PDB file of C-alpha atoms in Angstrom:
ATOM      1  CA  UNK A   1     -14.484 -11.970  -7.627  1.00 44.00           C
ATOM      2  CA  UNK A   2     -15.664 -10.389 -10.328  1.00 43.00           C
ATOM      3  CA  UNK A   3     -16.754 -13.194 -12.363  1.00 43.00           C
ATOM      4  CA  UNK A   4     -20.547 -11.385 -14.244  1.00 44.00           C
ATOM      5  CA  UNK A   5     -21.119 -11.775 -17.764  1.00 45.00           C
ATOM      6  CA  UNK A   6     -20.748  -8.849 -20.597  1.00 46.00           C
ATOM      7  CA  UNK A   7     -23.947  -7.790 -20.724  1.00 48.00           C
ATOM      8  CA  UNK A   8     -24.936  -7.706 -24.608  1.00 49.00           C
ATOM      9  CA  UNK A   9     -26.852  -4.760 -24.261  1.00 53.00           C
ATOM     10  CA  UNK A  10     -25.593  -1.477 -25.665  1.00 56.00           C
ATOM     11  CA  UNK A  11     -27.118   1.355 -23.140  1.00 59.00           C
ATOM     12  CA  UNK A  12     -28.926   4.556 -25.673  1.00 66.00           C
ATOM     13  CA  UNK A  13     -26.102   6.929 -23.772  1.00 83.00           C
ATOM     14  CA  UNK A  14     -22.962   5.496 -23.213  1.00 95.00           C
ATOM     15  CA  UNK A  15     -20.595   7.503 -22.458  1.00 97.00           C
ATOM     16  CA  UNK A  16     -17.575   8.720 -24.299  1.00 97.00           C
ATOM     17  CA  UNK A  17     -14.400   8.010 -22.423  1.00 98.00           C
ATOM     18  CA  UNK A  18     -14.840   6.449 -18.484  1.00 98.00           C
ATOM     19  CA  UNK A  19     -12.574   6.907 -15.183  1.00 98.00           C
ATOM     20  CA  UNK A  20     -12.949   4.424 -12.577  1.00 98.00           C
ATOM     21  CA  UNK A  21     -11.162   4.587  -9.499  1.00 98.00           C
ATOM     22  CA  UNK A  22     -10.932   0.920  -8.267  1.00 98.00           C
ATOM     23  CA  UNK A  23     -11.117   1.312  -4.539  1.00 97.00           C
ATOM     24  CA  UNK A  24     -11.480  -1.845  -2.124  1.00 97.00           C
ATOM     25  CA  UNK A  25      -8.999  -4.260  -2.649  1.00 96.00           C
ATOM     26  CA  UNK A  26      -7.880  -4.113   1.199  1.00 96.00           C
ATOM     27  CA  UNK A  27     -10.850  -3.760   2.248  1.00 97.00           C
ATOM     28  CA  UNK A  28     -12.277  -7.375  -0.279  1.00 97.00           C
ATOM     29  CA  UNK A  29      -9.120  -9.076   2.027  1.00 97.00           C
ATOM     30  CA  UNK A  30      -9.458  -8.451   5.587  1.00 97.00           C
ATOM     31  CA  UNK A  31     -13.224  -8.903   5.188  1.00 97.00           C
ATOM     32  CA  UNK A  32     -11.889 -12.502   3.737  1.00 97.00           C
ATOM     33  CA  UNK A  33      -9.287 -13.201   6.598  1.00 97.00           C
ATOM     34  CA  UNK A  34      -6.760 -12.733   4.176  1.00 97.00           C
ATOM     35  CA  UNK A  35      -3.690 -11.592   2.982  1.00 95.00           C
ATOM     36  CA  UNK A  36      -3.685  -7.481   1.487  1.00 95.00           C
ATOM     37  CA  UNK A  37      -1.757  -8.709  -0.897  1.00 95.00           C
ATOM     38  CA  UNK A  38      -5.214 -11.885  -1.822  1.00 97.00           C
ATOM     39  CA  UNK A  39      -7.180  -8.195  -2.456  1.00 96.00           C
ATOM     40  CA  UNK A  40      -4.849  -7.436  -5.028  1.00 96.00           C
ATOM     41  CA  UNK A  41      -5.270  -9.906  -7.204  1.00 96.00           C
ATOM     42  CA  UNK A  42      -8.691 -10.209  -7.468  1.00 97.00           C
ATOM     43  CA  UNK A  43      -8.488  -6.409  -8.240  1.00 96.00           C
ATOM     44  CA  UNK A  44      -6.734  -7.367 -11.226  1.00 96.00           C
ATOM     45  CA  UNK A  45      -9.666 -10.114 -11.886  1.00 96.00           C
ATOM     46  CA  UNK A  46     -12.241  -6.959 -11.774  1.00 97.00           C
ATOM     47  CA  UNK A  47      -9.669  -5.153 -14.396  1.00 97.00           C
ATOM     48  CA  UNK A  48     -10.313  -7.787 -16.444  1.00 96.00           C
ATOM     49  CA  UNK A  49     -13.611  -7.974 -16.668  1.00 97.00           C
ATOM     50  CA  UNK A  50     -14.090  -4.510 -17.039  1.00 97.00           C
ATOM     51  CA  UNK A  51     -11.616  -3.631 -19.993  1.00 97.00           C
ATOM     52  CA  UNK A  52     -13.446  -6.540 -21.240  1.00 97.00           C
ATOM     53  CA  UNK A  53     -16.507  -5.030 -20.690  1.00 97.00           C
ATOM     54  CA  UNK A  54     -15.957  -1.420 -21.609  1.00 97.00           C
ATOM     55  CA  UNK A  55     -14.766  -2.966 -25.019  1.00 97.00           C
ATOM     56  CA  UNK A  56     -18.032  -4.679 -25.844  1.00 96.00           C
ATOM     57  CA  UNK A  57     -19.829  -1.815 -24.928  1.00 96.00           C
ATOM     58  CA  UNK A  58     -18.359   0.677 -27.100  1.00 96.00           C
ATOM     59  CA  UNK A  59     -16.860   3.014 -24.488  1.00 98.00           C
ATOM     60  CA  UNK A  60     -13.934   4.666 -26.730  1.00 98.00           C
ATOM     61  CA  UNK A  61     -11.633   5.397 -23.769  1.00 98.00           C
ATOM     62  CA  UNK A  62     -11.163   3.189 -19.842  1.00 98.00           C
ATOM     63  CA  UNK A  63      -8.739   4.533 -17.332  1.00 98.00           C
ATOM     64  CA  UNK A  64      -8.197   3.322 -14.518  1.00 98.00           C
ATOM     65  CA  UNK A  65      -6.551   5.123 -11.480  1.00 98.00           C
ATOM     66  CA  UNK A  66      -4.068   1.789 -10.543  1.00 97.00           C
ATOM     67  CA  UNK A  67      -1.146   3.541  -9.120  1.00 96.00           C
ATOM     68  CA  UNK A  68      -0.996   7.307  -6.941  1.00 97.00           C
ATOM     69  CA  UNK A  69       1.948   9.343  -6.449  1.00 96.00           C
ATOM     70  CA  UNK A  70       0.708   9.116  -2.707  1.00 95.00           C
ATOM     71  CA  UNK A  71       0.674   5.576  -2.747  1.00 96.00           C
ATOM     72  CA  UNK A  72       4.404   5.572  -1.869  1.00 96.00           C
ATOM     73  CA  UNK A  73       3.440   5.299   1.236  1.00 95.00           C
ATOM     74  CA  UNK A  74       2.645   1.693   1.168  1.00 94.00           C
ATOM     75  CA  UNK A  75       5.001  -0.376   2.742  1.00 95.00           C
ATOM     76  CA  UNK A  76       7.829  -1.416   0.813  1.00 95.00           C
ATOM     77  CA  UNK A  77       7.141  -5.132   0.344  1.00 95.00           C
ATOM     78  CA  UNK A  78       2.918  -4.618  -0.442  1.00 95.00           C
ATOM     79  CA  UNK A  79       4.587  -1.987  -3.537  1.00 96.00           C
ATOM     80  CA  UNK A  80       6.653  -4.736  -4.804  1.00 95.00           C
ATOM     81  CA  UNK A  81       3.439  -7.086  -4.960  1.00 95.00           C
ATOM     82  CA  UNK A  82       1.533  -4.378  -6.359  1.00 95.00           C
ATOM     83  CA  UNK A  83       4.727  -4.068  -9.220  1.00 96.00           C
ATOM     84  CA  UNK A  84       3.909  -8.320  -9.558  1.00 95.00           C
ATOM     85  CA  UNK A  85       0.689  -8.167 -10.634  1.00 96.00           C
ATOM     86  CA  UNK A  86       1.482  -5.465 -12.978  1.00 96.00           C
ATOM     87  CA  UNK A  87       3.632  -7.556 -14.652  1.00 95.00           C
ATOM     88  CA  UNK A  88       1.763 -10.483 -13.980  1.00 94.00           C
ATOM     89  CA  UNK A  89      -1.058  -8.786 -16.416  1.00 95.00           C
ATOM     90  CA  UNK A  90       0.994  -7.338 -19.124  1.00 96.00           C
ATOM     91  CA  UNK A  91       2.660 -10.692 -19.537  1.00 95.00           C
ATOM     92  CA  UNK A  92      -0.926 -12.634 -19.092  1.00 95.00           C
ATOM     93  CA  UNK A  93      -3.169 -10.100 -20.999  1.00 95.00           C
ATOM     94  CA  UNK A  94      -0.902  -7.958 -23.858  1.00 96.00           C
ATOM     95  CA  UNK A  95      -1.630 -10.202 -27.148  1.00 96.00           C
ATOM     96  CA  UNK A  96      -5.211  -9.600 -25.840  1.00 96.00           C
ATOM     97  CA  UNK A  97      -4.856  -6.208 -25.408  1.00 96.00           C
ATOM     98  CA  UNK A  98      -2.371  -6.319 -29.670  1.00 97.00           C
ATOM     99  CA  UNK A  99      -5.389  -8.786 -31.115  1.00 96.00           C
ATOM    100  CA  UNK A 100      -8.650  -6.115 -30.184  1.00 97.00           C
ATOM    101  CA  UNK A 101      -7.479  -3.350 -30.747  1.00 97.00           C
ATOM    102  CA  UNK A 102      -6.796  -1.776 -27.826  1.00 97.00           C
ATOM    103  CA  UNK A 103      -4.673   0.929 -27.591  1.00 97.00           C
ATOM    104  CA  UNK A 104      -3.313   1.007 -24.159  1.00 97.00           C
ATOM    105  CA  UNK A 105      -2.503   4.515 -22.850  1.00 97.00           C
ATOM    106  CA  UNK A 106      -0.040   5.069 -19.621  1.00 98.00           C
ATOM    107  CA  UNK A 107      -0.541   8.417 -17.085  1.00 98.00           C
ATOM    108  CA  UNK A 108       2.198   9.679 -14.503  1.00 98.00           C
ATOM    109  CA  UNK A 109       5.677   9.354 -13.954  1.00 96.00           C
ATOM    110  CA  UNK A 110       5.774   5.122 -14.035  1.00 97.00           C
ATOM    111  CA  UNK A 111       9.729   5.778 -15.304  1.00 96.00           C
ATOM    112  CA  UNK A 112      10.221   5.547 -11.896  1.00 96.00           C
ATOM    113  CA  UNK A 113       9.488   1.971 -11.352  1.00 96.00           C
ATOM    114  CA  UNK A 114      11.271  -1.191 -11.078  1.00 95.00           C
ATOM    115  CA  UNK A 115      13.672  -1.256 -15.061  1.00 97.00           C
ATOM    116  CA  UNK A 116      12.558  -4.795 -15.734  1.00 96.00           C
ATOM    117  CA  UNK A 117       8.474  -3.099 -15.286  1.00 97.00           C
ATOM    118  CA  UNK A 118       9.257   0.374 -16.672  1.00 97.00           C
ATOM    119  CA  UNK A 119      11.065  -2.304 -20.341  1.00 97.00           C
ATOM    120  CA  UNK A 120       7.095  -3.799 -20.096  1.00 97.00           C
ATOM    121  CA  UNK A 121       5.617  -0.935 -20.193  1.00 97.00           C
ATOM    122  CA  UNK A 122       7.669   0.580 -22.686  1.00 98.00           C
ATOM    123  CA  UNK A 123       6.961  -2.935 -24.978  1.00 97.00           C
ATOM    124  CA  UNK A 124       3.352  -2.971 -24.070  1.00 97.00           C
ATOM    125  CA  UNK A 125       2.855   1.059 -25.247  1.00 98.00           C
ATOM    126  CA  UNK A 126       5.759   0.587 -28.446  1.00 98.00           C
ATOM    127  CA  UNK A 127       3.580  -2.667 -29.660  1.00 97.00           C
ATOM    128  CA  UNK A 128       0.033  -1.236 -28.758  1.00 98.00           C
ATOM    129  CA  UNK A 129       0.820   2.028 -30.063  1.00 97.00           C
ATOM    130  CA  UNK A 130      -0.564   1.840 -33.971  1.00 96.00           C
ATOM    131  CA  UNK A 131      -3.932  -0.081 -32.935  1.00 97.00           C
ATOM    132  CA  UNK A 132      -7.452   2.178 -33.849  1.00 96.00           C
ATOM    133  CA  UNK A 133      -9.799   1.163 -31.498  1.00 97.00           C
ATOM    134  CA  UNK A 134     -11.019   1.576 -28.347  1.00 98.00           C
ATOM    135  CA  UNK A 135      -7.809   3.360 -24.953  1.00 98.00           C
ATOM    136  CA  UNK A 136      -7.620   1.943 -22.445  1.00 98.00           C
ATOM    137  CA  UNK A 137      -5.644   4.195 -19.918  1.00 98.00           C
ATOM    138  CA  UNK A 138      -3.781   3.047 -17.195  1.00 98.00           C
ATOM    139  CA  UNK A 139      -2.415   5.682 -13.962  1.00 98.00           C
ATOM    140  CA  UNK A 140       1.111   4.755 -12.695  1.00 98.00           C
ATOM    141  CA  UNK A 141       2.594   6.707 -10.257  1.00 98.00           C
ATOM    142  CA  UNK A 142       0.059   8.986 -12.003  1.00 98.00           C
ATOM    143  CA  UNK A 143      -0.684  12.254  -9.509  1.00 98.00           C
ATOM    144  CA  UNK A 144      -3.806  15.842 -10.842  1.00 98.00           C
ATOM    145  CA  UNK A 145      -1.785  18.404  -9.155  1.00 98.00           C
ATOM    146  CA  UNK A 146       1.805  17.751 -10.232  1.00 97.00           C
ATOM    147  CA  UNK A 147       0.122  16.744 -14.150  1.00 98.00           C
ATOM    148  CA  UNK A 148      -1.488  21.158 -13.628  1.00 98.00           C
ATOM    149  CA  UNK A 149       2.109  22.315 -12.031  1.00 98.00           C
ATOM    150  CA  UNK A 150       3.893  20.140 -15.268  1.00 97.00           C
ATOM    151  CA  UNK A 151       1.142  22.389 -17.371  1.00 98.00           C
ATOM    152  CA  UNK A 152       2.074  25.620 -15.829  1.00 97.00           C
ATOM    153  CA  UNK A 153       5.360  25.476 -15.934  1.00 98.00           C
ATOM    154  CA  UNK A 154       5.677  24.319 -19.974  1.00 97.00           C
ATOM    155  CA  UNK A 155       3.631  27.223 -20.856  1.00 98.00           C
ATOM    156  CA  UNK A 156       5.598  29.274 -18.438  1.00 97.00           C
ATOM    157  CA  UNK A 157       8.482  28.493 -19.974  1.00 98.00           C
ATOM    158  CA  UNK A 158       7.525  29.048 -23.406  1.00 97.00           C
ATOM    159  CA  UNK A 159       5.904  32.613 -22.460  1.00 97.00           C
ATOM    160  CA  UNK A 160       9.762  33.448 -21.167  1.00 97.00           C
ATOM    161  CA  UNK A 161      11.627  32.289 -23.545  1.00 97.00           C
ATOM    162  CA  UNK A 162       8.910  34.942 -25.974  1.00 97.00           C
ATOM    163  CA  UNK A 163       6.908  31.244 -27.760  1.00 97.00           C
ATOM    164  CA  UNK A 164       4.066  31.503 -26.090  1.00 96.00           C
ATOM    165  CA  UNK A 165       2.222  35.906 -25.672  1.00 96.00           C
ATOM    166  CA  UNK A 166       0.990  34.067 -21.678  1.00 96.00           C
ATOM    167  CA  UNK A 167      -1.966  36.967 -22.471  1.00 96.00           C
ATOM    168  CA  UNK A 168      -3.361  33.870 -25.074  1.00 96.00           C
ATOM    169  CA  UNK A 169      -3.374  31.620 -22.320  1.00 97.00           C
ATOM    170  CA  UNK A 170      -6.779  29.679 -21.504  1.00 97.00           C
ATOM    171  CA  UNK A 171      -8.510  26.151 -21.105  1.00 97.00           C
ATOM    172  CA  UNK A 172      -7.573  24.715 -23.684  1.00 97.00           C
ATOM    173  CA  UNK A 173      -4.078  25.876 -23.920  1.00 97.00           C
ATOM    174  CA  UNK A 174      -3.866  24.094 -20.823  1.00 97.00           C
ATOM    175  CA  UNK A 175      -5.430  20.816 -21.434  1.00 97.00           C
ATOM    176  CA  UNK A 176      -3.255  20.531 -24.498  1.00 97.00           C
ATOM    177  CA  UNK A 177      -0.672  20.246 -22.080  1.00 98.00           C
ATOM    178  CA  UNK A 178      -2.196  17.400 -19.496  1.00 98.00           C
ATOM    179  CA  UNK A 179      -1.046  14.207 -20.328  1.00 97.00           C
ATOM    180  CA  UNK A 180      -4.678  13.353 -21.227  1.00 98.00           C
ATOM    181  CA  UNK A 181      -5.160  15.568 -23.609  1.00 97.00           C
ATOM    182  CA  UNK A 182      -5.728  13.391 -27.313  1.00 95.00           C
ATOM    183  CA  UNK A 183      -8.238  11.278 -24.851  1.00 97.00           C
ATOM    184  CA  UNK A 184     -11.752  12.217 -25.055  1.00 97.00           C
ATOM    185  CA  UNK A 185     -13.494  14.617 -22.573  1.00 97.00           C
ATOM    186  CA  UNK A 186     -14.037  12.403 -19.446  1.00 98.00           C
ATOM    187  CA  UNK A 187     -17.602  11.542 -19.260  1.00 98.00           C
ATOM    188  CA  UNK A 188     -18.623   9.684 -16.100  1.00 98.00           C
ATOM    189  CA  UNK A 189     -15.493   8.988 -12.646  1.00 98.00           C
ATOM    190  CA  UNK A 190     -17.213   6.313 -10.782  1.00 98.00           C
ATOM    191  CA  UNK A 191     -15.148   6.223  -7.467  1.00 98.00           C
ATOM    192  CA  UNK A 192     -15.719   2.366  -5.544  1.00 98.00           C
ATOM    193  CA  UNK A 193     -15.067   0.754  -2.037  1.00 97.00           C
ATOM    194  CA  UNK A 194     -18.200   4.008  -0.721  1.00 97.00           C
ATOM    195  CA  UNK A 195     -15.751   6.410  -1.164  1.00 97.00           C
ATOM    196  CA  UNK A 196     -16.258   9.957  -1.856  1.00 97.00           C
ATOM    197  CA  UNK A 197     -13.480  11.486  -2.671  1.00 97.00           C
ATOM    198  CA  UNK A 198     -11.348  12.055  -5.914  1.00 98.00           C
ATOM    199  CA  UNK A 199      -8.015  11.840  -4.430  1.00 97.00           C
ATOM    200  CA  UNK A 200      -5.739  13.759  -6.644  1.00 98.00           C
ATOM    201  CA  UNK A 201      -6.955  11.847  -9.372  1.00 98.00           C
ATOM    202  CA  UNK A 202      -7.912  13.836 -13.240  1.00 98.00           C
ATOM    203  CA  UNK A 203      -9.174  17.087 -11.416  1.00 98.00           C
ATOM    204  CA  UNK A 204      -9.222  19.174 -14.582  1.00 98.00           C
ATOM    205  CA  UNK A 205     -10.467  16.803 -17.347  1.00 98.00           C
ATOM    206  CA  UNK A 206     -13.101  15.887 -14.280  1.00 98.00           C
ATOM    207  CA  UNK A 207     -14.536  19.469 -13.876  1.00 96.00           C
ATOM    208  CA  UNK A 208     -17.807  17.822 -15.665  1.00 95.00           C
ATOM    209  CA  UNK A 209     -17.727  14.987 -15.863  1.00 97.00           C
ATOM    210  CA  UNK A 210     -20.861  12.790 -14.111  1.00 97.00           C
ATOM    211  CA  UNK A 211     -19.156  11.618 -10.081  1.00 98.00           C
ATOM    212  CA  UNK A 212     -20.792   8.937  -9.211  1.00 98.00           C
ATOM    213  CA  UNK A 213     -19.392   6.583  -5.847  1.00 98.00           C
ATOM    214  CA  UNK A 214     -20.995   2.863  -5.479  1.00 98.00           C
ATOM    215  CA  UNK A 215     -20.742   1.234  -1.771  1.00 98.00           C
ATOM    216  CA  UNK A 216     -19.137  -1.609  -3.890  1.00 98.00           C
ATOM    217  CA  UNK A 217     -14.528  -2.933  -3.248  1.00 98.00           C
ATOM    218  CA  UNK A 218     -13.443  -3.367  -6.557  1.00 98.00           C
ATOM    219  CA  UNK A 219     -13.140  -6.464  -5.775  1.00 97.00           C
ATOM    220  CA  UNK A 220     -17.035  -7.511  -6.987  1.00 98.00           C
ATOM    221  CA  UNK A 221     -17.002  -4.948  -9.319  1.00 98.00           C
ATOM    222  CA  UNK A 222     -17.920  -6.736 -12.526  1.00 97.00           C
ATOM    223  CA  UNK A 223     -19.348  -6.426 -15.709  1.00 97.00           C
ATOM    224  CA  UNK A 224     -22.989  -5.891 -14.626  1.00 97.00           C
ATOM    225  CA  UNK A 225     -21.767  -3.007 -12.086  1.00 98.00           C
ATOM    226  CA  UNK A 226     -19.784  -1.200 -14.900  1.00 98.00           C
ATOM    227  CA  UNK A 227     -23.463  -1.288 -16.670  1.00 96.00           C
ATOM    228  CA  UNK A 228     -24.805  -0.229 -13.976  1.00 97.00           C
ATOM    229  CA  UNK A 229     -23.031   3.090 -14.043  1.00 97.00           C
ATOM    230  CA  UNK A 230     -23.342   3.659 -16.999  1.00 97.00           C
ATOM    231  CA  UNK A 231     -27.639   2.929 -17.187  1.00 95.00           C
ATOM    232  CA  UNK A 232     -27.259   5.916 -14.202  1.00 95.00           C
ATOM    233  CA  UNK A 233     -24.893   8.357 -16.517  1.00 96.00           C
ATOM    234  CA  UNK A 234     -27.303   8.179 -18.706  1.00 93.00           C
ATOM    235  CA  UNK A 235     -30.676   8.924 -17.085  1.00 91.00           C
ATOM    236  CA  UNK A 236     -28.573  12.185 -15.717  1.00 87.00           C
ATOM    237  CA  UNK A 237     -29.132  16.080 -18.078  1.00 82.00           C
ATOM    238  CA  UNK A 238     -25.406  17.175 -18.527  1.00 75.00           C
ATOM    239  CA  UNK A 239     -26.361  21.140 -18.539  1.00 74.00           C
ATOM    240  CA  UNK A 240     -23.074  22.111 -18.307  1.00 71.00           C
ATOM    241  CA  UNK A 241     -24.020  26.087 -16.813  1.00 72.00           C
ATOM    242  CA  UNK A 242     -26.531  26.134 -18.265  1.00 70.00           C
ATOM    243  CA  UNK A 243     -30.752  25.413 -17.992  1.00 64.00           C
TER     244      UNK A 243
END
């Protein structure tokens, strides 16, 4: 379980926006001959550790891929357990987020979740809406392809009713329709557990992000692992197509 101390040193080059595909809860549990639910519970502890570490480092925005639109294919019992953990996290950690001036954001159509979960999320969003500190964005029932389809449909509808000249549609116009439109540009995308794919996560936003795939399973990814990832980011040269 991620219990490493929060690093005190701030890296010289700090990404403004870090996103993490939190992968490996099931394998972490299997390696210990524990139920998958215990892996997800350990994963929540890692969320708590990493979000605190990110705040301590001064990262402006942290986006966590918690539940994809494809995760509905999992067994109903596992989905129910994940909903319970989400409720537990909100109930236990909301006061801290409010106190630390964190603004909570949700990416994705979370209104498909059970009514009691939706109510808790709505309350958390309302209570942190006025905060001006770091942003914690949680992707819930999120899929990047669906996000891009929705952006295209919105622009197409405006073009059809004459309120938008289709020849003026550019990258900025599309970005303005995305759920991340008010977040800093994505600098660093991390995936844990050794898998090397984006799994329908922030596909547009990752166009020029630095990608880092680490073997560490998510429950073991703590403050030191985040600091190491940020340090690796600082050593890379970002050319954006130039020399």
